[in-house]
Coordinates of C-alpha atoms in Angstrom, one line a residue:
Chain A
M9 CA -124.7 5.5 -40.3
T10 CA -127.9 3.5 -40.1
T11 CA -129.3 0.5 -41.8
T12 CA -133.0 1.1 -41.5
T13 CA -135.0 1.6 -44.7
P14 CA -135.5 5.3 -45.4
V15 CA -139.1 6.5 -45.2
L16 CA -138.5 8.6 -48.3
S17 CA -135.7 8.2 -50.7
A18 CA -134.8 9.7 -54.1
R19 CA -132.3 8.5 -56.6
G20 CA -130.9 10.4 -59.6
L21 CA -133.6 13.0 -59.7
V22 CA -133.3 15.2 -62.9
K23 CA -135.5 18.1 -63.8
T24 CA -134.9 20.6 -66.5
Y25 CA -136.7 23.7 -67.4
G26 CA -135.9 24.3 -71.1
K27 CA -132.1 24.7 -71.1
V28 CA -132.0 25.4 -67.4
V29 CA -131.1 22.3 -65.3
G30 CA -133.0 22.6 -62.1
L31 CA -131.9 19.2 -60.7
D32 CA -129.0 17.3 -62.0
G33 CA -129.2 13.8 -60.6
V34 CA -129.9 14.3 -56.9
D35 CA -130.0 11.5 -54.2
L36 CA -131.8 12.0 -50.9
D37 CA -132.7 9.8 -48.0
L38 CA -135.0 10.6 -45.1
F39 CA -134.9 8.2 -42.2
P40 CA -137.6 7.5 -39.6
G41 CA -137.9 10.1 -36.8
E42 CA -135.2 12.5 -38.1
V43 CA -135.2 16.2 -39.1
L44 CA -133.4 16.5 -42.4
A45 CA -132.6 20.1 -43.3
I46 CA -132.1 21.1 -47.0
I47 CA -129.9 24.1 -47.5
G48 CA -128.5 25.8 -50.6
D49 CA -128.0 29.1 -52.2
N50 CA -130.7 30.6 -54.5
G51 CA -131.0 28.5 -57.6
A52 CA -129.3 25.5 -56.0
G53 CA -132.4 23.4 -56.6
K54 CA -133.9 23.3 -53.1
S55 CA -137.4 24.2 -54.3
T56 CA -137.3 22.0 -57.3
L57 CA -136.2 19.0 -55.2
I58 CA -139.0 19.6 -52.7
K59 CA -141.5 20.1 -55.5
C60 CA -140.5 16.7 -56.9
L61 CA -140.9 15.0 -53.5
T62 CA -144.3 16.6 -52.9
G63 CA -145.8 16.1 -56.3
A64 CA -145.8 19.8 -57.4
V65 CA -143.4 18.9 -60.2
E66 CA -142.8 15.7 -62.0
P67 CA -139.1 14.8 -62.3
D68 CA -137.8 14.1 -65.9
A69 CA -135.8 11.1 -64.6
G70 CA -135.0 9.4 -61.4
E71 CA -136.9 7.4 -58.8
I72 CA -138.7 8.2 -55.6
R73 CA -139.5 5.5 -53.1
L74 CA -141.8 5.8 -50.1
D75 CA -141.2 3.1 -47.5
G76 CA -139.1 1.2 -50.1
A77 CA -141.9 1.1 -52.7
P78 CA -141.6 3.2 -55.9
V79 CA -144.1 6.1 -56.1
H80 CA -145.1 8.5 -58.9
F81 CA -146.7 11.8 -57.8
R82 CA -148.3 13.6 -60.6
R83 CA -150.0 16.3 -58.5
P84 CA -149.7 17.5 -54.8
Q85 CA -152.9 15.5 -53.9
D86 CA -151.1 12.3 -54.8
A87 CA -148.3 13.0 -52.4
R88 CA -150.8 14.1 -49.7
K89 CA -152.8 10.9 -50.1
A90 CA -149.6 8.9 -49.7
G91 CA -149.0 10.7 -46.3
I92 CA -146.6 13.5 -47.3
E93 CA -147.9 16.8 -45.9
T94 CA -146.3 20.1 -47.0
V95 CA -146.4 23.5 -45.3
Y96 CA -145.8 26.1 -48.0
Q97 CA -143.8 29.2 -47.6
T98 CA -146.8 31.3 -48.5
L99 CA -148.9 30.5 -45.5
A100 CA -151.6 28.4 -46.9
V101 CA -154.3 29.3 -44.5
A102 CA -157.6 31.1 -45.2
P103 CA -157.5 34.2 -43.0
A104 CA -161.3 34.7 -42.5
L105 CA -161.9 31.1 -41.5
D106 CA -161.4 30.0 -37.9
I107 CA -158.6 27.8 -36.6
A108 CA -160.6 24.6 -36.6
A109 CA -162.0 25.3 -40.1
N110 CA -158.5 25.8 -41.4
L111 CA -157.1 22.7 -39.8
Y112 CA -159.8 20.6 -41.6
L113 CA -160.0 22.7 -44.7
G114 CA -160.6 20.4 -47.7
R115 CA -160.9 17.4 -45.3
E116 CA -164.1 18.3 -43.5
R117 CA -165.5 15.5 -41.4
H118 CA -169.2 14.7 -41.6
R119 CA -171.5 14.1 -38.6
P120 CA -172.4 10.5 -37.8
G121 CA -175.8 9.2 -38.9
P122 CA -178.3 10.6 -41.4
L123 CA -177.4 14.2 -40.5
G124 CA -174.0 13.6 -42.1
S125 CA -174.8 11.0 -44.7
V126 CA -178.1 12.6 -46.0
L127 CA -177.9 16.2 -45.0
R128 CA -174.1 16.3 -45.5
M129 CA -173.7 18.2 -42.2
I130 CA -170.2 18.7 -41.0
D131 CA -169.1 17.8 -37.5
K132 CA -168.2 21.3 -36.3
K133 CA -168.0 20.5 -32.6
G134 CA -166.0 17.3 -33.1
M135 CA -163.5 19.1 -35.5
R136 CA -163.1 22.0 -33.0
R137 CA -162.4 19.5 -30.2
D138 CA -159.9 17.6 -32.2
A139 CA -158.3 20.7 -33.5
E140 CA -157.7 21.9 -29.9
K141 CA -156.2 18.5 -29.1
A142 CA -153.9 18.6 -32.1
L143 CA -152.6 22.0 -31.2
T144 CA -152.2 21.2 -27.5
D145 CA -150.3 18.1 -28.4
L146 CA -147.8 20.3 -30.3
G147 CA -147.4 22.5 -27.2
I148 CA -149.4 25.4 -28.4
G149 CA -151.7 25.9 -25.5
T150 CA -152.0 29.6 -26.1
L151 CA -154.7 29.2 -28.7
Q152 CA -157.7 28.3 -26.7
N153 CA -160.4 29.5 -28.9
M154 CA -160.7 27.3 -32.0
S155 CA -163.5 29.5 -33.4
Q156 CA -161.1 32.4 -33.6
A157 CA -160.5 33.7 -37.2
V158 CA -156.9 33.0 -38.3
E159 CA -156.5 36.6 -39.4
T160 CA -156.6 37.7 -35.7
L161 CA -153.5 35.5 -35.0
S162 CA -149.9 36.5 -35.1
G163 CA -147.6 35.2 -37.9
G164 CA -146.2 32.6 -35.6
Q165 CA -149.6 31.4 -34.5
R166 CA -150.7 31.1 -38.1
Q167 CA -147.6 29.1 -38.9
A168 CA -148.4 27.0 -35.9
V169 CA -151.9 26.3 -37.3
A170 CA -150.3 25.3 -40.7
V171 CA -147.8 23.0 -39.0
A172 CA -150.4 21.5 -36.8
R173 CA -152.5 20.7 -39.9
A174 CA -149.6 19.0 -41.5
A175 CA -148.8 17.1 -38.3
A176 CA -152.4 16.0 -37.9
F177 CA -152.8 14.6 -41.3
G178 CA -149.3 13.7 -42.4
S179 CA -148.7 10.0 -41.7
K180 CA -145.3 9.5 -43.3
V181 CA -143.4 12.8 -43.9
I182 CA -143.8 16.5 -43.1
V183 CA -142.2 19.0 -45.4
L184 CA -141.7 22.6 -44.1
D185 CA -140.7 25.2 -46.7
E186 CA -139.0 28.2 -44.9
P187 CA -141.3 28.0 -41.9
T188 CA -139.4 30.7 -39.9
A189 CA -138.6 33.1 -42.8
A190 CA -141.3 35.6 -41.9
L191 CA -141.2 35.2 -38.1
G192 CA -139.7 37.0 -35.2
V193 CA -137.2 35.5 -32.8
R194 CA -139.7 34.2 -30.2
E195 CA -142.2 32.9 -32.9
S196 CA -139.4 31.1 -34.7
Q197 CA -138.5 29.4 -31.4
Q198 CA -142.1 28.3 -31.1
V199 CA -142.1 26.8 -34.6
L200 CA -138.7 25.0 -33.9
R201 CA -140.2 23.5 -30.8
M202 CA -143.1 22.3 -32.8
I203 CA -140.7 20.6 -35.2
D204 CA -139.1 19.0 -32.2
Q205 CA -142.5 17.8 -31.0
V206 CA -143.3 16.3 -34.4
R207 CA -139.9 14.4 -34.5
S208 CA -140.5 13.1 -31.0
R209 CA -143.6 11.4 -32.3
G210 CA -141.5 9.5 -34.8
L211 CA -142.6 11.5 -37.8
P212 CA -139.7 12.6 -40.0
V213 CA -139.5 16.2 -41.1
I214 CA -137.8 17.8 -44.2
L215 CA -137.0 21.4 -43.4
I216 CA -136.0 23.9 -46.1
S217 CA -134.4 27.0 -44.5
H218 CA -132.0 29.8 -45.2
N219 CA -131.5 30.4 -41.5
M220 CA -128.3 28.5 -40.4
P221 CA -128.8 28.9 -36.7
H222 CA -132.3 27.4 -37.0
V223 CA -131.0 24.6 -39.1
F224 CA -128.2 23.8 -36.7
E225 CA -130.5 24.0 -33.8
V226 CA -133.1 21.5 -34.9
A227 CA -131.7 19.3 -37.7
D228 CA -130.3 15.8 -37.3
R229 CA -128.7 15.8 -40.8
I230 CA -128.2 18.6 -43.3
H231 CA -128.4 18.0 -47.1
I232 CA -126.5 20.6 -49.0
Q233 CA -127.6 21.5 -52.5
R234 CA -125.3 23.3 -54.9
L235 CA -125.9 24.1 -58.6
G236 CA -128.6 21.5 -59.0
R237 CA -126.5 18.7 -57.4
G238 CA -126.3 17.3 -53.9
A239 CA -123.0 18.7 -52.5
G240 CA -123.1 16.3 -49.5
V241 CA -124.8 15.5 -46.3
I242 CA -123.4 16.7 -43.0
T243 CA -124.6 16.9 -39.4
P244 CA -124.6 19.8 -36.9
R245 CA -121.8 17.8 -35.0
S246 CA -119.6 17.0 -38.0
H247 CA -119.4 20.5 -39.4
T248 CA -119.6 24.1 -38.2
M249 CA -121.9 26.7 -39.6
P250 CA -119.1 28.5 -41.6
E251 CA -118.1 25.1 -43.0
A252 CA -121.6 24.4 -44.1
V253 CA -121.9 27.8 -45.8
A254 CA -118.5 27.2 -47.4
I255 CA -119.7 23.9 -49.0
M256 CA -122.9 25.6 -49.9
T257 CA -121.3 28.4 -51.8
G258 CA -118.5 26.3 -53.4
A259 CA -115.6 27.8 -51.4
T260 CA -114.8 24.2 -50.4
T261 CA -116.1 20.7 -50.9
L262 CA -117.1 17.9 -48.6
T263 CA -114.0 15.9 -49.7
E264 CA -111.8 18.9 -48.8
T265 CA -113.6 19.5 -45.5
P266 CA -114.7 16.0 -44.3
G267 CA -115.5 17.4 -40.8
Q268 CA -115.3 15.5 -37.5
T269 CA -116.6 12.0 -37.3
Chain B
M20 CA -133.2 20.6 -26.4
L21 CA -134.5 24.0 -27.5
G22 CA -134.5 27.2 -25.5
Q23 CA -137.2 27.9 -22.9
E24 CA -140.0 30.3 -23.8
V25 CA -139.1 33.8 -22.9
T26 CA -141.7 36.5 -22.4
T27 CA -140.6 39.5 -24.4
A28 CA -141.7 43.1 -24.3
V29 CA -143.6 42.5 -27.5
E30 CA -145.7 39.9 -25.9
Q31 CA -146.5 42.0 -22.9
F32 CA -147.5 44.8 -25.3
A33 CA -149.9 42.6 -27.0
Q34 CA -151.7 41.9 -23.8
R35 CA -152.8 45.5 -23.2
R36 CA -156.5 46.1 -22.8
R37 CA -158.5 46.9 -25.8
S38 CA -160.3 50.2 -26.2
P39 CA -164.1 50.2 -26.4
L40 CA -163.8 50.9 -30.1
E41 CA -161.5 47.9 -30.6
R42 CA -163.9 45.7 -28.7
L43 CA -166.8 46.9 -31.0
Q44 CA -164.6 46.1 -34.0
H45 CA -164.0 42.6 -32.6
V46 CA -167.7 42.0 -32.0
L47 CA -168.6 43.2 -35.5
H48 CA -165.8 41.1 -36.9
A49 CA -167.2 38.0 -35.2
H50 CA -170.8 38.8 -35.9
P51 CA -171.1 40.8 -39.1
S52 CA -174.9 40.6 -39.2
I53 CA -175.2 42.8 -36.1
S54 CA -174.9 46.1 -38.0
P55 CA -177.7 45.4 -40.5
L56 CA -179.9 44.1 -37.7
L57 CA -179.4 47.4 -35.8
V58 CA -180.2 49.4 -39.0
L59 CA -183.3 47.3 -39.5
I60 CA -184.6 47.9 -36.0
I61 CA -183.8 51.6 -36.0
A62 CA -185.6 51.9 -39.4
F63 CA -188.6 50.1 -38.1
V64 CA -188.8 52.3 -35.0
V65 CA -188.3 55.6 -36.9
F66 CA -190.7 54.8 -39.8
S67 CA -193.5 53.5 -37.5
S68 CA -193.2 56.6 -35.3
I69 CA -193.4 58.9 -38.4
N70 CA -196.4 57.0 -39.7
P71 CA -198.0 54.3 -37.6
R72 CA -199.5 52.7 -40.7
F73 CA -195.9 51.5 -41.5
A74 CA -196.1 48.9 -38.8
S75 CA -199.6 47.6 -39.8
P76 CA -199.8 44.0 -40.9
N77 CA -201.1 45.2 -44.2
S78 CA -198.2 47.4 -45.0
L79 CA -195.6 44.9 -43.7
S80 CA -197.2 42.1 -45.8
L81 CA -196.7 44.4 -48.8
V82 CA -193.1 45.0 -48.0
L83 CA -192.5 41.2 -47.9
Q84 CA -194.1 40.7 -51.2
Q85 CA -192.2 43.6 -52.7
V86 CA -188.8 42.4 -51.5
A87 CA -189.4 38.7 -52.5
V88 CA -187.9 39.0 -56.0
I89 CA -184.9 41.1 -54.9
G90 CA -184.5 38.9 -51.9
A91 CA -184.3 35.8 -54.1
L92 CA -181.8 37.4 -56.5
A93 CA -179.7 38.5 -53.5
V94 CA -179.3 34.8 -52.5
G95 CA -177.5 34.0 -55.8
Q96 CA -175.7 37.3 -55.6
T97 CA -174.5 36.5 -52.0
L98 CA -173.0 33.2 -53.2
V99 CA -171.1 34.9 -56.1
I100 CA -169.9 37.8 -53.9
L101 CA -168.7 35.3 -51.2
T102 CA -166.3 33.9 -53.8
A103 CA -165.0 37.4 -54.3
G104 CA -166.9 37.8 -57.5
I105 CA -169.9 39.9 -58.5
D106 CA -172.9 39.1 -60.7
L107 CA -174.0 42.0 -62.9
S108 CA -176.2 39.6 -65.0
A109 CA -178.5 38.5 -62.1
G110 CA -181.4 40.6 -63.4
A111 CA -180.8 39.8 -67.0
V112 CA -180.8 36.1 -66.3
T113 CA -184.1 36.4 -64.5
I114 CA -185.7 38.3 -67.4
L115 CA -184.4 35.8 -69.9
A116 CA -185.6 32.8 -67.9
M117 CA -189.0 34.5 -67.3
M118 CA -189.5 35.4 -71.0
L119 CA -188.5 32.0 -72.4
A120 CA -190.7 30.2 -69.9
A121 CA -193.6 32.6 -70.5
G122 CA -193.2 32.7 -74.2
L123 CA -193.1 28.9 -74.6
A124 CA -196.1 28.5 -72.2
E125 CA -198.2 31.3 -73.7
G126 CA -201.7 30.3 -74.8
G127 CA -201.4 26.7 -73.4
G128 CA -198.2 25.9 -75.4
L129 CA -196.7 24.0 -72.5
P130 CA -197.9 22.7 -69.1
G131 CA -197.1 25.0 -66.1
V132 CA -194.6 22.5 -64.5
V133 CA -192.6 22.3 -67.7
A134 CA -192.5 26.1 -68.0
V135 CA -191.3 26.5 -64.5
L136 CA -188.6 23.9 -65.0
I137 CA -187.6 25.6 -68.3
G138 CA -187.2 28.8 -66.4
I139 CA -184.9 27.2 -63.9
G140 CA -183.1 25.4 -66.6
V141 CA -182.4 28.6 -68.5
G142 CA -181.0 30.1 -65.3
V143 CA -178.7 27.1 -64.8
L144 CA -177.5 27.4 -68.5
A145 CA -176.8 31.1 -68.0
G146 CA -174.9 30.2 -64.8
L147 CA -173.0 27.6 -66.7
A148 CA -172.0 30.3 -69.3
N149 CA -170.9 32.7 -66.5
G150 CA -169.1 30.0 -64.6
A151 CA -167.3 28.6 -67.6
L152 CA -166.0 32.0 -68.6
V153 CA -164.8 32.6 -65.1
T154 CA -163.2 29.2 -64.5
R155 CA -162.2 27.9 -67.9
V156 CA -161.3 31.2 -69.7
G157 CA -160.1 32.8 -66.5
L158 CA -161.9 36.2 -67.0
P159 CA -162.8 38.4 -64.0
P160 CA -166.4 37.9 -62.9
F161 CA -167.1 41.6 -63.3
I162 CA -166.2 41.6 -67.0
V163 CA -167.9 38.2 -67.6
T164 CA -171.2 39.3 -66.1
L165 CA -171.0 42.7 -67.7
G166 CA -170.8 41.0 -71.0
T167 CA -173.5 38.4 -70.3
L168 CA -175.7 41.2 -68.9
S169 CA -175.9 42.7 -72.4
V170 CA -176.1 39.3 -74.2
F171 CA -179.0 37.9 -72.0
T172 CA -180.9 41.2 -72.1
A173 CA -180.6 41.4 -75.9
V174 CA -181.6 37.8 -76.4
A175 CA -184.7 38.3 -74.2
L176 CA -185.7 41.4 -76.1
L177 CA -185.1 39.8 -79.5
Y178 CA -187.0 36.7 -78.5
T179 CA -190.0 38.6 -77.3
K180 CA -189.8 41.5 -79.8
G181 CA -190.3 43.7 -76.7
Q182 CA -193.8 42.3 -76.1
S183 CA -195.1 41.3 -72.6
V184 CA -197.1 38.2 -71.9
Q185 CA -200.2 38.7 -69.8
A186 CA -201.0 36.5 -66.8
T187 CA -204.3 35.5 -68.4
D188 CA -202.4 33.8 -71.3
L189 CA -200.2 31.8 -68.9
P190 CA -200.8 28.5 -67.2
G191 CA -202.1 28.9 -63.6
L192 CA -198.9 27.5 -62.0
L193 CA -196.8 30.3 -63.3
N194 CA -199.1 32.8 -61.5
W195 CA -199.4 30.7 -58.4
T196 CA -196.4 32.5 -56.7
G197 CA -198.5 35.7 -56.6
E198 CA -201.4 34.1 -54.7
T199 CA -201.7 35.2 -51.1
F200 CA -203.1 33.5 -48.0
P201 CA -203.8 34.9 -44.6
V202 CA -201.4 34.2 -41.7
G203 CA -203.1 36.0 -38.7
D204 CA -203.5 39.6 -39.8
F205 CA -200.8 39.2 -42.4
R206 CA -201.2 38.2 -46.1
I207 CA -198.3 36.0 -47.3
S208 CA -197.8 35.2 -50.9
V209 CA -196.6 31.8 -52.2
G210 CA -193.6 33.6 -53.6
V211 CA -192.6 34.9 -50.1
V212 CA -192.8 31.4 -48.8
L213 CA -190.6 30.1 -51.6
V214 CA -188.0 32.8 -50.9
G215 CA -188.1 31.8 -47.2
V216 CA -187.5 28.2 -48.1
L217 CA -184.7 29.3 -50.4
Y218 CA -183.0 31.2 -47.6
L219 CA -183.3 28.2 -45.3
L220 CA -181.8 25.8 -47.8
V221 CA -178.9 27.9 -49.0
G222 CA -178.2 29.2 -45.5
F223 CA -178.0 25.7 -44.2
A224 CA -175.7 24.6 -47.0
L225 CA -173.4 27.6 -46.5
A226 CA -173.2 27.2 -42.7
N227 CA -173.2 23.4 -42.3
T228 CA -171.7 21.6 -45.3
A229 CA -168.2 21.2 -46.6
W230 CA -169.3 22.9 -49.8
G231 CA -170.3 26.0 -47.8
R232 CA -166.9 26.0 -46.1
H233 CA -165.2 25.8 -49.5
V234 CA -167.2 28.7 -50.9
Y235 CA -165.9 30.8 -48.1
A236 CA -162.4 29.5 -48.4
V237 CA -162.2 30.2 -52.2
G238 CA -163.4 33.7 -51.7
D239 CA -161.1 34.3 -48.8
D240 CA -157.8 33.1 -50.3
K241 CA -158.0 31.2 -53.6
E242 CA -154.4 30.0 -53.4
A243 CA -154.7 28.8 -49.8
A244 CA -157.9 26.9 -50.8
R245 CA -156.1 25.3 -53.7
L246 CA -153.1 24.3 -51.5
A247 CA -155.6 22.8 -49.0
G248 CA -156.8 20.4 -51.7
I249 CA -160.0 22.2 -52.6
R250 CA -160.9 22.1 -56.3
V251 CA -161.3 25.8 -56.7
D252 CA -162.7 25.8 -60.2
R253 CA -165.3 23.2 -59.3
V254 CA -166.5 25.2 -56.3
L255 CA -166.7 28.4 -58.4
L256 CA -168.7 26.6 -61.2
S257 CA -171.1 25.2 -58.6
V258 CA -171.6 28.7 -57.2
Y259 CA -172.5 30.1 -60.6
L260 CA -174.8 27.2 -61.4
T261 CA -176.6 27.5 -58.1
A262 CA -177.0 31.3 -58.6
G263 CA -178.4 30.6 -62.0
A264 CA -181.0 28.2 -60.7
V265 CA -181.9 30.7 -58.0
Y266 CA -182.4 33.4 -60.7
G267 CA -184.6 30.9 -62.6
L268 CA -186.7 30.5 -59.5
A269 CA -186.8 34.3 -59.0
A270 CA -188.3 34.5 -62.5
W271 CA -191.2 32.4 -61.5
I272 CA -191.8 34.5 -58.4
L273 CA -191.5 37.7 -60.5
I274 CA -194.3 36.5 -62.9
G275 CA -196.6 35.9 -60.0
R276 CA -195.7 39.3 -58.3
A277 CA -196.1 41.4 -61.5
G278 CA -199.1 39.5 -63.0
A279 CA -197.3 39.5 -66.3
A280 CA -194.0 38.6 -67.9
S281 CA -192.4 41.8 -69.2
P282 CA -188.9 42.1 -70.7
N283 CA -188.7 45.5 -69.2
A284 CA -189.4 44.4 -65.6
I285 CA -187.0 44.9 -62.7
T286 CA -184.4 47.1 -64.4
D287 CA -183.0 48.0 -61.0
A288 CA -182.7 44.4 -59.9
N289 CA -179.0 44.0 -60.4
L290 CA -178.0 46.9 -58.3
E291 CA -180.7 46.3 -55.7
S292 CA -179.5 42.7 -55.2
I293 CA -175.9 43.9 -54.8
T294 CA -177.2 46.6 -52.4
A295 CA -179.0 44.1 -50.2
V296 CA -175.9 41.9 -50.0
V297 CA -173.5 44.8 -49.2
I298 CA -175.9 46.4 -46.6
G299 CA -176.2 42.9 -45.2
G300 CA -172.6 42.9 -44.2
T301 CA -171.2 40.5 -46.8
S302 CA -167.7 41.7 -48.0
L303 CA -167.3 42.6 -51.6
F304 CA -163.7 41.2 -51.2
G305 CA -165.1 37.7 -50.6
G306 CA -164.8 35.2 -47.9
R307 CA -166.9 36.8 -45.2
G308 CA -170.6 37.4 -44.7
A309 CA -173.7 35.4 -44.1
L310 CA -177.0 34.8 -45.8
V311 CA -179.0 36.1 -42.8
G312 CA -177.3 39.4 -43.3
T313 CA -178.5 39.5 -46.9
L314 CA -182.1 38.8 -45.7
L315 CA -181.8 41.8 -43.3
G316 CA -180.3 43.9 -46.1
A317 CA -183.2 43.1 -48.5
L318 CA -185.7 43.9 -45.7
I319 CA -183.9 47.2 -45.0
V320 CA -184.3 48.2 -48.7
G321 CA -188.0 47.3 -48.5
F322 CA -188.4 49.2 -45.2
F323 CA -186.9 52.3 -46.7
R324 CA -189.1 52.1 -49.8
S325 CA -192.3 51.7 -47.8
G326 CA -191.4 53.9 -44.8
L327 CA -190.3 56.9 -46.9
S328 CA -193.2 56.6 -49.2
L329 CA -195.6 56.5 -46.2
A330 CA -193.7 59.5 -44.7
G331 CA -194.7 61.3 -47.9
V332 CA -191.3 62.2 -49.1
D333 CA -190.0 62.2 -52.7
D334 CA -188.8 58.7 -53.8
Q335 CA -185.4 60.2 -54.6
Y336 CA -184.8 60.4 -50.9
R337 CA -185.1 56.6 -50.7
V338 CA -182.5 56.3 -53.5
L339 CA -180.3 58.8 -51.6
A340 CA -180.7 57.0 -48.3
V341 CA -179.9 53.6 -49.7
G342 CA -176.9 55.0 -51.5
L343 CA -175.6 56.4 -48.2
L344 CA -176.3 53.0 -46.5
V345 CA -174.2 51.2 -49.1
L346 CA -171.3 53.5 -48.6
L347 CA -171.6 53.2 -44.8
A348 CA -171.7 49.4 -45.1
V349 CA -168.6 49.1 -47.2
T350 CA -166.8 51.5 -44.9
V351 CA -167.7 49.5 -41.9
D352 CA -166.6 46.3 -43.7
Q353 CA -163.2 47.9 -44.5
W354 CA -162.8 48.8 -40.9
I355 CA -163.7 45.4 -39.4
R356 CA -161.4 43.7 -41.9
K357 CA -158.5 45.4 -40.2
V358 CA -159.2 43.7 -36.9
K359 CA -156.1 42.7 -35.0
A360 CA -155.3 40.0 -32.5

C-alpha cells in the first residue's frame, strides 16, 4: 500500500520461554505518521512482541530495523536512546513528584553556566515552562499548574502526563501499552485525542489495546496476533470489528475473510 | 476525527468547592514542613511562658549544642527514609566510627586530621555494607540495619573492651567540635556550625540536583523510577554511602560534645534521629518530606527536653510527649497522603 521505508520493521522475530513459544516468526512494519494497533487474545504474543521492539526482551532470532538500519536492543535504555519511547501499562509516574518533575524524570536538564556545570543545579523553571508547552501542544490545557503533584491528578490526567513525556522525548516511535485500560469514557477520549495529536506531528504510534472501539477509532492499520504468529494486517475500512475479533480468535482467517479493498 | 469533548456529570462533581478541612489537607500536602513549624512555635511560646529562662540565649545555645549530634544523624536518616527505607544502625555506625578514630589516635598515635578522616571513612564503609546488602542481596532496609546495628555495636565494644577514651588523650582537632565562640549573647559550638553547613549542603542537593530528584523518585515509586531510566540501585547505594559519611561526621561532633569517646554514648540516638525525621513531616513510606522539616523536628525534640526540664517536671513526661508527637505526626502524614484532586 505504500513504498516508503518503514520507520520500524521486524522480520522473523522468535522468542521462546523454555518450551513455551512466545513469538513464532513475526513480521511487523510501522510506517511514518501512522497509528498501528496490535490486537490479540491473551497469550497471543502482543506483550512479547512489544518487549522485543522496546528492548525489554531480546529476541532469540529475527531482525529489527530502525529507519532501515539493523538495531540490537539489549535493555530498554537502548531503545529509548534510539528514539523509541514506551508508555507502560502500569502508569510509570512517580505520584509524589510534580508534573514537570515527572516529565523530565531521569532526564533532568541542568541550568546554564557554572550553576549547572559546577553546582549541578537543575533548571526547574525552564523544565516547568517546557512541560507546560509540551502538554498544551497535545491539547491538554486543563493542567495549568506544573508544580502540582501527579497523585492529585485523575487517572486520565496521569496517563496524559505519561503520554506527553513519551511524545516530548520520543523522536522515532511511541509505543502505548493499553493506555485506556484503566480509564473512564471521557478520559479515554482524551487519550485517543492525544494519540491523534502525536500522529499529526508525523510521529508514528504503536498502540496495544483490548478495546476494539478505541482501536477502530484511532488506528490506521491493525496488526492481529494469534498464537505467537502474525495473523494478518487489516485496516478499520477493510474489516469490521466482528471480523477482526473472528480473525483474532481463530474463527476465521484473513484468507477466508479478505475484507473490502 | 475524534468526538468533541463532552462535559459529564462526573466532571461537574469534581469542580465542587473544597471544605476548609480539605483545603488544609491540600496546604499541608504541598508544604509538609508547616506542621512541625507550628509545633516548634507553640512549644517555644508555651515553654517560655512557663519559665522565662527557656528563651534566654544561654538556654537556647545549650539546646543547639544538645541537638547537634541527633540533628546530624537525622540528616543521614532523612536520606534513607526518603527512599522508603529506615536506618536502625545510625547510632551504632556513629559509635563505631568514633571509637575507631579515637582508639587509633589515642596518646598521639595519629594526627587529628587522619583520625577525623578515618572516622568518616568508617562511616562510609558501614554505609557501603548497608547499601550493598539492600541493593545487591535485596534485603529490606529494616532487617539489614537491624543486623548491622548489632554487628557494629559489638565490634565497637570488642575493639574498645568497653573502655572510654578521654579527651585529654586525643589530638586537639578531635575535641575542636566542642569549642564554643560567642555570637551576640549566644554561644555557638563548632559542632553546631558543622551541622548547619551539613543541612545546607544536603538540603541543596536534595532540592536542586537531579540526584535529589532521583532520591525522591526511588522512594516514591521504585518501579516508576526504574522505567524512567533511573538506576535505582545506584541511587540507593549513594544514599547509604552519604548517610554513612554523615554518621562519621556526627562521630566527630559527638567527641567534642561529650568531651570523651565512650562506646556507651548516645544509646537513644537511633530512635531520636528517626523521631526527628518523622516529627519533621518526612513520610516513613518514602518519597515525601524535606530536610528543613527534619531540622525543625530535631529542634522540637531539643525544645521539649529543655522546656520540660526547666518546667521542673519528671523527664518521663518528655518521653511521653515526644512519643505522642510521633504518633500525631504519622497520623497527619497518613491523612495528607490521601489528598485528592
